[in-house]
Short mmCIF file of C-alpha atoms in Angstrom, two decimals:
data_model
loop_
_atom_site.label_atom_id
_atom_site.label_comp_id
_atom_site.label_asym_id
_atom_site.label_seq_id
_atom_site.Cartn_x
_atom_site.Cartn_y
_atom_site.Cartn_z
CA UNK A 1380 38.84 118.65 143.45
CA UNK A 1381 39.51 116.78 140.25
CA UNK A 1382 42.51 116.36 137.85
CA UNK A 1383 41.48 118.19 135.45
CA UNK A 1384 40.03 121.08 137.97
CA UNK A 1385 43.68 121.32 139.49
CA UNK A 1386 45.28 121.50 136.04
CA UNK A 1387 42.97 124.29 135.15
CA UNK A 1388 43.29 126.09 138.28
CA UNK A 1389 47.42 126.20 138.13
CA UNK A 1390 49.23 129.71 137.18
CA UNK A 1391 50.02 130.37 133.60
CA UNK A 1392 53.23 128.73 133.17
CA UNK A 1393 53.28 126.26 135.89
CA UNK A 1394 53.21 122.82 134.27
CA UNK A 1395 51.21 120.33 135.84
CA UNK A 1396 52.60 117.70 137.41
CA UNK A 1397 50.62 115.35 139.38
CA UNK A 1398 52.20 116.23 142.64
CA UNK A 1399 50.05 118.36 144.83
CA UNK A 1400 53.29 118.91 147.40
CA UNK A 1401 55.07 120.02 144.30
CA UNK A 1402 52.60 122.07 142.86
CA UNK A 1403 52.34 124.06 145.95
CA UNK A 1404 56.05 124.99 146.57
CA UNK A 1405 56.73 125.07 142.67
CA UNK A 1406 56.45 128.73 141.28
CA UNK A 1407 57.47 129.16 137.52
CA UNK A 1408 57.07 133.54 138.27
CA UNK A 1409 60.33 132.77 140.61
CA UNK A 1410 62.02 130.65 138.71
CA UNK A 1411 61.77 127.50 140.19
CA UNK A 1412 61.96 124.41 138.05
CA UNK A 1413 59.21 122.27 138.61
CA UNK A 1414 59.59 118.21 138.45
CA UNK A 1415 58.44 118.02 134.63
CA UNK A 1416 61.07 120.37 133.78
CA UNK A 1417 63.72 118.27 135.66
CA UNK A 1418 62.52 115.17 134.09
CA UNK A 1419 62.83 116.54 131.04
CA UNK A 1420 66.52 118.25 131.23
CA UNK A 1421 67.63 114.31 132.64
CA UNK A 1422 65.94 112.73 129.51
CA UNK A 1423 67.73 115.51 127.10
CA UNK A 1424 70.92 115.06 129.09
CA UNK A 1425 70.98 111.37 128.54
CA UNK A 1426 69.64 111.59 125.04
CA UNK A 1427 72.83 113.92 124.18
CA UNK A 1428 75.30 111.76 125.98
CA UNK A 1429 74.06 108.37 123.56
CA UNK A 1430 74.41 110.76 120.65
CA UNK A 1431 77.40 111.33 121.98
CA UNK A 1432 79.03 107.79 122.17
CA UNK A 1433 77.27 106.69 119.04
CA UNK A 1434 79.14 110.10 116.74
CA UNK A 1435 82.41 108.58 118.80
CA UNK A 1436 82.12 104.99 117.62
CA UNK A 1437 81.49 106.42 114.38
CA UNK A 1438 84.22 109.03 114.03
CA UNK A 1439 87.06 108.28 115.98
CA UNK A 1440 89.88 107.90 114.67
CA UNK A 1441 90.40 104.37 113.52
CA UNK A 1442 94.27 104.91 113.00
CA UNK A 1443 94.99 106.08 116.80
CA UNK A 1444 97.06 103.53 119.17
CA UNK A 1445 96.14 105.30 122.58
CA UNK A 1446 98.03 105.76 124.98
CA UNK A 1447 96.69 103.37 127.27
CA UNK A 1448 97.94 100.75 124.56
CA UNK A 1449 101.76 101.97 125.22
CA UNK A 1450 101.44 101.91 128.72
CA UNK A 1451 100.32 98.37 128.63
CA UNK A 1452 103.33 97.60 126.52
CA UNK A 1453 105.70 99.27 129.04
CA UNK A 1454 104.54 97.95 132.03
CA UNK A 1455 104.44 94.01 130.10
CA UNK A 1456 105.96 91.60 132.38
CA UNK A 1457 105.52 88.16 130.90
CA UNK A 1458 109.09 86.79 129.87
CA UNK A 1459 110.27 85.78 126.50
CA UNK A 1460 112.86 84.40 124.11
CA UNK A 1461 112.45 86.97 121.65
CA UNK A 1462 112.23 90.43 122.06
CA UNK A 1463 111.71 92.79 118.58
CA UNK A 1464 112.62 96.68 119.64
CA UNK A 1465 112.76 99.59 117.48
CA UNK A 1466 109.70 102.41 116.03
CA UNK A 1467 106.49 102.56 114.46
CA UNK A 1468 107.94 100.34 111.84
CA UNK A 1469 108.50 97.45 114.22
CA UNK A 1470 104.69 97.81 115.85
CA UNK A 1471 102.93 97.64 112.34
CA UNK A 1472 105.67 95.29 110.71
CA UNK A 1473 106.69 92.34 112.72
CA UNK A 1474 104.00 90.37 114.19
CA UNK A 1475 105.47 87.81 117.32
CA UNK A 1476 102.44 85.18 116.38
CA UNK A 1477 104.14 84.45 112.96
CA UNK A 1478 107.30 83.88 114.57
CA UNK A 1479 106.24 81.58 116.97
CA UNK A 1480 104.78 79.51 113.87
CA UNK A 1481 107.87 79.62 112.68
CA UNK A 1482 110.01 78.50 115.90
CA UNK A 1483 108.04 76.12 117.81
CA UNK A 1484 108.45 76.39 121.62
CA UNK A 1485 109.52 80.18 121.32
CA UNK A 1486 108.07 82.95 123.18
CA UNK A 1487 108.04 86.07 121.21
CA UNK A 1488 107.18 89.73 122.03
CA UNK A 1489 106.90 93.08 119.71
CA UNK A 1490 108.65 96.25 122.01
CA UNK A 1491 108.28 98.77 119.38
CA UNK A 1492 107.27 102.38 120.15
CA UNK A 1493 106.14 105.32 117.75
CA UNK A 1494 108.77 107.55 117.29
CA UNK A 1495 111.48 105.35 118.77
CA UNK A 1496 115.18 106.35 119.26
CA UNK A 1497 116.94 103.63 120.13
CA UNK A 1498 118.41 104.85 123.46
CA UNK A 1499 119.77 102.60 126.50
CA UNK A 1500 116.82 103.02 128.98
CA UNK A 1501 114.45 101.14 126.19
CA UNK A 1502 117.24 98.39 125.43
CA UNK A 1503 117.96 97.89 128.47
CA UNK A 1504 114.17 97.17 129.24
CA UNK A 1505 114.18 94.51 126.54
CA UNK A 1506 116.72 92.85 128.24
CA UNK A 1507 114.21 92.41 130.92
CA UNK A 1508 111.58 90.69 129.37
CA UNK A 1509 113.68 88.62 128.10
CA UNK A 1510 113.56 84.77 130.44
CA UNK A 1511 116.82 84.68 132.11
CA UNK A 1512 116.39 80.59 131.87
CA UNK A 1513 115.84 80.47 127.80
CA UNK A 1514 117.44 78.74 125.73
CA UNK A 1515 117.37 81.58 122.94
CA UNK A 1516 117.54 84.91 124.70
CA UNK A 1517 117.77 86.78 121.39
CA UNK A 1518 116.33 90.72 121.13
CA UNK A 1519 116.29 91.56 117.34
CA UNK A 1520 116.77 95.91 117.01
CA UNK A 1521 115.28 96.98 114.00
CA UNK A 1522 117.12 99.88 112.53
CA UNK A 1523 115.75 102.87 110.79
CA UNK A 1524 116.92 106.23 110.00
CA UNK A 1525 114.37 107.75 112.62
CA UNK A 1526 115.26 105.19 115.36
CA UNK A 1527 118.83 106.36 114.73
CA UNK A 1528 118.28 109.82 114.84
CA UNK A 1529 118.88 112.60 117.56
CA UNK A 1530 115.96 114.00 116.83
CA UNK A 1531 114.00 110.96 118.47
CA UNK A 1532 116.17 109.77 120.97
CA UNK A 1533 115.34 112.83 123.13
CA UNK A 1534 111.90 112.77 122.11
CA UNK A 1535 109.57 109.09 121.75
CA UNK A 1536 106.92 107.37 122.49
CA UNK A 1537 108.83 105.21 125.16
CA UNK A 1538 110.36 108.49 126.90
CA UNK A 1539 106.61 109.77 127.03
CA UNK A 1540 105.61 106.52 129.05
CA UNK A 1541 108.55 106.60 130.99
CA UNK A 1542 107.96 110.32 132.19
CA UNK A 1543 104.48 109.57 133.09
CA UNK A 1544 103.84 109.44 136.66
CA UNK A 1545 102.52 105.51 138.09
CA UNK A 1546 98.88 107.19 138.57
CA UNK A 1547 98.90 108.19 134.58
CA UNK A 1548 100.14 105.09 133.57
CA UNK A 1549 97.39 103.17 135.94
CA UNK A 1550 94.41 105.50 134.66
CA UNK A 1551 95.85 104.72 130.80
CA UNK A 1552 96.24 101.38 131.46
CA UNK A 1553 92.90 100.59 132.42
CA UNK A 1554 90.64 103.19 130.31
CA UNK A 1555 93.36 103.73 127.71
CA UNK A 1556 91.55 101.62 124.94
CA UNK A 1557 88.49 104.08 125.31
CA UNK A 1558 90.50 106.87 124.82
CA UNK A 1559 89.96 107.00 121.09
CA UNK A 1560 86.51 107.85 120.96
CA UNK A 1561 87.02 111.32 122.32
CA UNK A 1562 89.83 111.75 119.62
CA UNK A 1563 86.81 112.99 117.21
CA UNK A 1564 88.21 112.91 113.70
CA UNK A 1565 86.58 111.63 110.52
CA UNK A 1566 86.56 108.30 109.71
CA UNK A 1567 89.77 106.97 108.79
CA UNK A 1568 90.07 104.01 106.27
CA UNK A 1569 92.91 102.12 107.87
CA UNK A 1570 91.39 100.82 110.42
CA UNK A 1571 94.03 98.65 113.13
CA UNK A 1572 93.61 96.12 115.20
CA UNK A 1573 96.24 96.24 117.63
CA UNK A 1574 96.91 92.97 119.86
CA UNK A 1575 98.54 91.44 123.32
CA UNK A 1576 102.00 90.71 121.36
CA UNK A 1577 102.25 94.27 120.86
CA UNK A 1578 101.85 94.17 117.52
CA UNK A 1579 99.43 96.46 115.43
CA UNK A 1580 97.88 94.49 112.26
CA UNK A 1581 97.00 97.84 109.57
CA UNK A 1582 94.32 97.31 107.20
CA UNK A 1583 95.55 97.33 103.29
CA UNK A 1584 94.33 100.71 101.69
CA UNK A 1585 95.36 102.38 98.79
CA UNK A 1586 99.38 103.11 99.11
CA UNK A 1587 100.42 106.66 99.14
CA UNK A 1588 103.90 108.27 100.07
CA UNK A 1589 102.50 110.91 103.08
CA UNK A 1590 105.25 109.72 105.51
CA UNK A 1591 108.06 109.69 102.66
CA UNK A 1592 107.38 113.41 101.27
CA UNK A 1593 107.25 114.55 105.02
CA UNK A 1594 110.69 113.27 105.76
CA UNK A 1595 112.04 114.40 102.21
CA UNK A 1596 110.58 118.06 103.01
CA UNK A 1597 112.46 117.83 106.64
CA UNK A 1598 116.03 116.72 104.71
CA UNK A 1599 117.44 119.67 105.35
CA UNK A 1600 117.26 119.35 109.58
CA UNK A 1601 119.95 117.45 110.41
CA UNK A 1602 118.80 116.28 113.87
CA UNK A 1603 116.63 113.82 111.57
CA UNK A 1604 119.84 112.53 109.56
CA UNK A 1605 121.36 109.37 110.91
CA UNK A 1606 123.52 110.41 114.63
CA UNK A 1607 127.08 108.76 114.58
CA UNK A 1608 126.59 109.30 118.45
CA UNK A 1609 123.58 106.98 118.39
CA UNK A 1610 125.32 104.15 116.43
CA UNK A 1611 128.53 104.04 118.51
CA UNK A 1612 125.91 103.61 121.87
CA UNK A 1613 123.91 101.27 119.79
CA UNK A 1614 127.41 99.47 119.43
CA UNK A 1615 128.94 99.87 122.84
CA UNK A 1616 125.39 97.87 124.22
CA UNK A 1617 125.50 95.08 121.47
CA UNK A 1618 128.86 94.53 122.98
CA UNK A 1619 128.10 94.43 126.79
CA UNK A 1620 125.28 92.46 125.90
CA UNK A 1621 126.55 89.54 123.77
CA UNK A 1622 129.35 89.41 126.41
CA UNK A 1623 126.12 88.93 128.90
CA UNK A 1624 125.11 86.21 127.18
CA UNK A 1625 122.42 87.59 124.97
CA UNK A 1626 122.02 87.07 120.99
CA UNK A 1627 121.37 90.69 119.62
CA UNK A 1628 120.40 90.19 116.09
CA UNK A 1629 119.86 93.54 113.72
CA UNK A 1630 117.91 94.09 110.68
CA UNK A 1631 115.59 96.64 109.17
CA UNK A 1632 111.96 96.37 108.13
CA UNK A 1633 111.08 97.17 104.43
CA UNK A 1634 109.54 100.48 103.41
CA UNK A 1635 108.73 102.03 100.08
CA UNK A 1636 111.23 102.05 97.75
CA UNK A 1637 111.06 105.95 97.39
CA UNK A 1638 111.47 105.96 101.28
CA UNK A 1639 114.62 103.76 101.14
CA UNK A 1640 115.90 106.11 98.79
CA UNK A 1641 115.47 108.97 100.81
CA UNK A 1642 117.23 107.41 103.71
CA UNK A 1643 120.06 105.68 102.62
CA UNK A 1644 120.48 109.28 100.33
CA UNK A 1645 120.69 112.90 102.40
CA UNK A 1646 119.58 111.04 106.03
CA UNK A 1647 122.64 109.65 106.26
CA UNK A 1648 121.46 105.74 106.65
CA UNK A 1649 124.35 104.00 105.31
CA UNK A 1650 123.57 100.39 105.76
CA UNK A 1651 126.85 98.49 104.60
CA UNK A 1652 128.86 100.66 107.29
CA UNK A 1653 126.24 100.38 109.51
CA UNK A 1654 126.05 96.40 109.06
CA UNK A 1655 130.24 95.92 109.48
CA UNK A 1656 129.74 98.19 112.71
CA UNK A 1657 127.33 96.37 114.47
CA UNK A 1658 128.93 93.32 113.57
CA UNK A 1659 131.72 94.00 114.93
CA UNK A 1660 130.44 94.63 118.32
CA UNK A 1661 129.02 90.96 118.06
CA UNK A 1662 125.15 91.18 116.58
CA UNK A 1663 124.19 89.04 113.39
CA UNK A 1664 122.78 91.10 110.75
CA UNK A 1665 119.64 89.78 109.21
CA UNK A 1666 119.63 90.84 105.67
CA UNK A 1667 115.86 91.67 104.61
CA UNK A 1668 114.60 93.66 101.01
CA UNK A 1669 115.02 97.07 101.26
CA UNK A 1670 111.35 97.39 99.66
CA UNK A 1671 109.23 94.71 97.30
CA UNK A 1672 106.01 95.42 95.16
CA UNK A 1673 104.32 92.51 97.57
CA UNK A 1674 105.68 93.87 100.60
CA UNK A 1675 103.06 97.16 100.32
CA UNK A 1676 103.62 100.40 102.33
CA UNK A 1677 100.50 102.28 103.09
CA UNK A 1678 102.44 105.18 103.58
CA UNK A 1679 105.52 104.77 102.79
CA UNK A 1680 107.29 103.89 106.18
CA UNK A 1681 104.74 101.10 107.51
CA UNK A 1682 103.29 97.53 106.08
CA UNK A 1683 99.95 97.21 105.53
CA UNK A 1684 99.12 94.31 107.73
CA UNK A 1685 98.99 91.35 105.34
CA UNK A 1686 102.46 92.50 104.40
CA UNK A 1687 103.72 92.94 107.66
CA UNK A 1688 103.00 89.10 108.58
CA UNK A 1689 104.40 87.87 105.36
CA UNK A 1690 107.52 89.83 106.08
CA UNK A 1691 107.62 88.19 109.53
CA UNK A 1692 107.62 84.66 108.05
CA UNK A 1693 110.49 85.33 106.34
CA UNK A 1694 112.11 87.27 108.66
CA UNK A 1695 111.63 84.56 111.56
CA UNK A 1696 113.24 81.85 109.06
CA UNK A 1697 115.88 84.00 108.61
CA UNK A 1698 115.98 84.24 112.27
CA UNK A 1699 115.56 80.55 113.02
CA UNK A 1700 118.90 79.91 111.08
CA UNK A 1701 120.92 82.66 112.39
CA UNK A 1702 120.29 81.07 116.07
CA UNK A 1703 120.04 77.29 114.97
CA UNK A 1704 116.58 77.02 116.21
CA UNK A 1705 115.00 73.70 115.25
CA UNK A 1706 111.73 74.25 112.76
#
């Protein structure tokens, strides 16, 4: 029998399919799916999934630090000299390449976590990645009103990490940096490139104040406003550590100058008390601007990243003199 005698003898609704094994045991009237059908569904099925990917490299959200990216942070093990800690602020505003530029020889790292309250349990983890053998051994806190807050020292992005158990952290650790493509958004335009100091460079759009008008609209909470409990802790470590041996330096990293307002107004972010506190317990206060036109805020809170390393140049010279490193 021929082809095309077999294709016209086949029931009504039987494709086809070149397989005389398959033809025979193949019946459409009970349902069974014949091998041009299956062939079909796979080639649909992987058609779908390359839509799939190709809507996720275009959507995703170009602002979103996975996961995987903090859990990479946390679990960091290479020592250095100097450590930056604090929020958000700290991961978009201080970049540890422009430091090293500016102190030759010196190992730098950025330990900054969204949503940071600075706590103990993160400090104390600075401490650690600091090299027991350098000849610097400084960890610069940057302070903030959030970082000082109740609010976020129960509730951070380090905590989050922390809480994870070691078979979440592996997974995020390893497939973390995918993770944004399933978070399906439109596209955003700052785009970030975030790198292996820990640092998170933020491309310069058009500044707006979305982060400043949320924290003026939350004034009223007071678990946002400044904690006096957090400060003294913040205090009582400074002191066990410079009597370690350690250099704790403090500063804070510029914002808007409508955010600044709001925080050293209602949220309770008194700087010159904070400064004589904090120097008493031993740090060196870095003095930095509060908030400059050339300094831009894309938000409000966090530096665009051109700004960001320009404020770390200065910053790190300001830092090379407190600790009489050579240039």
């Amino acid at each position: 029998m021929t082809q095309e005698e077999s294709k016209a003898r086949a029931p009504q609704g039987h494709a086809y399919t070149g397989s005389k094994k398959a033809d025979q045991h193949a019946n459409p009237e009970r349902g069974d799916i014949t091998p041009e059908f299956a062939r079909r569904c796979l080639l649909a099925a992987a058609a779908s999934f390359l839509v799939f990917l190709a809507a996720g490299f275009a959507f995703h959200d170009r602002n979103y630090l996975s996961d995987g990216f903090f859990v990479r942070k946390y679990q960091h093990r290479e020592k250095s000299d100097i450590v930056f800690v604090g929020d958000s602020r700290v991961i978009r505003g201080v970049d540890p390449s422009k430091v090293e530029e500016s102190i030759p020889g010196a190992r730098s790292y950025n330990f900054g976590f969204s949503g940071l309250g600075i706590d103990l349990d993160v400090l104390n983890h600075a401490k650690r990645l600091i090299d027991p053998i350098s000849r610097y051994k400084v960890i610069a806190v940057a302070v903030s009103r959030p970082s000082l807050s109740a609010e976020n020292a129960e509730n951070n992005g380090y905590l989050e990490v922390e809480e994870m158990t070691s078979v979440e952290r592996a997974n995020l650790a390893a497939l973390g940096k995918y993770e944004g493509l399933f978070k399906m958004r439109p596209p955003r335009i700052i785009p970030i490139r975030p790198d292996d100091s820990g640092f998170v460079f933020t491309g310069t759009v058009k500044a707006s104040e979305a982060v400043a008008r949320r924290d003026e609209n939350n004034a009223d909470d007071r678990r946002t406003w400044v904690s006096d409990a957090q400060v003294a802790k913040l205090a009582e470590w400074i002191a066990s550590s410079t009597a370690q041996g350690y250099r704790i330096v403090v500063f804070r990293v510029p914002t808007s100058q409508r955010m600044y307002e709001i925080e050293t107004g209602k949220l309770g972010l008194n700087l010159p008390s904070l400064r004589t506190k904090l120097e008493s317990a031993g740090a060196a206060w870095i003095e930095t601007p509060p908030y400059r036109r050339d300094l831009a805020s894309y938000d409000g809170s966090h530096l665009t990243g051109k700004a960001a390393q320009a404020f770390t140049l200065e910053l790190a010279r300001k830092l090379r003199e407190t600790i009489g490193a050579q240039p």
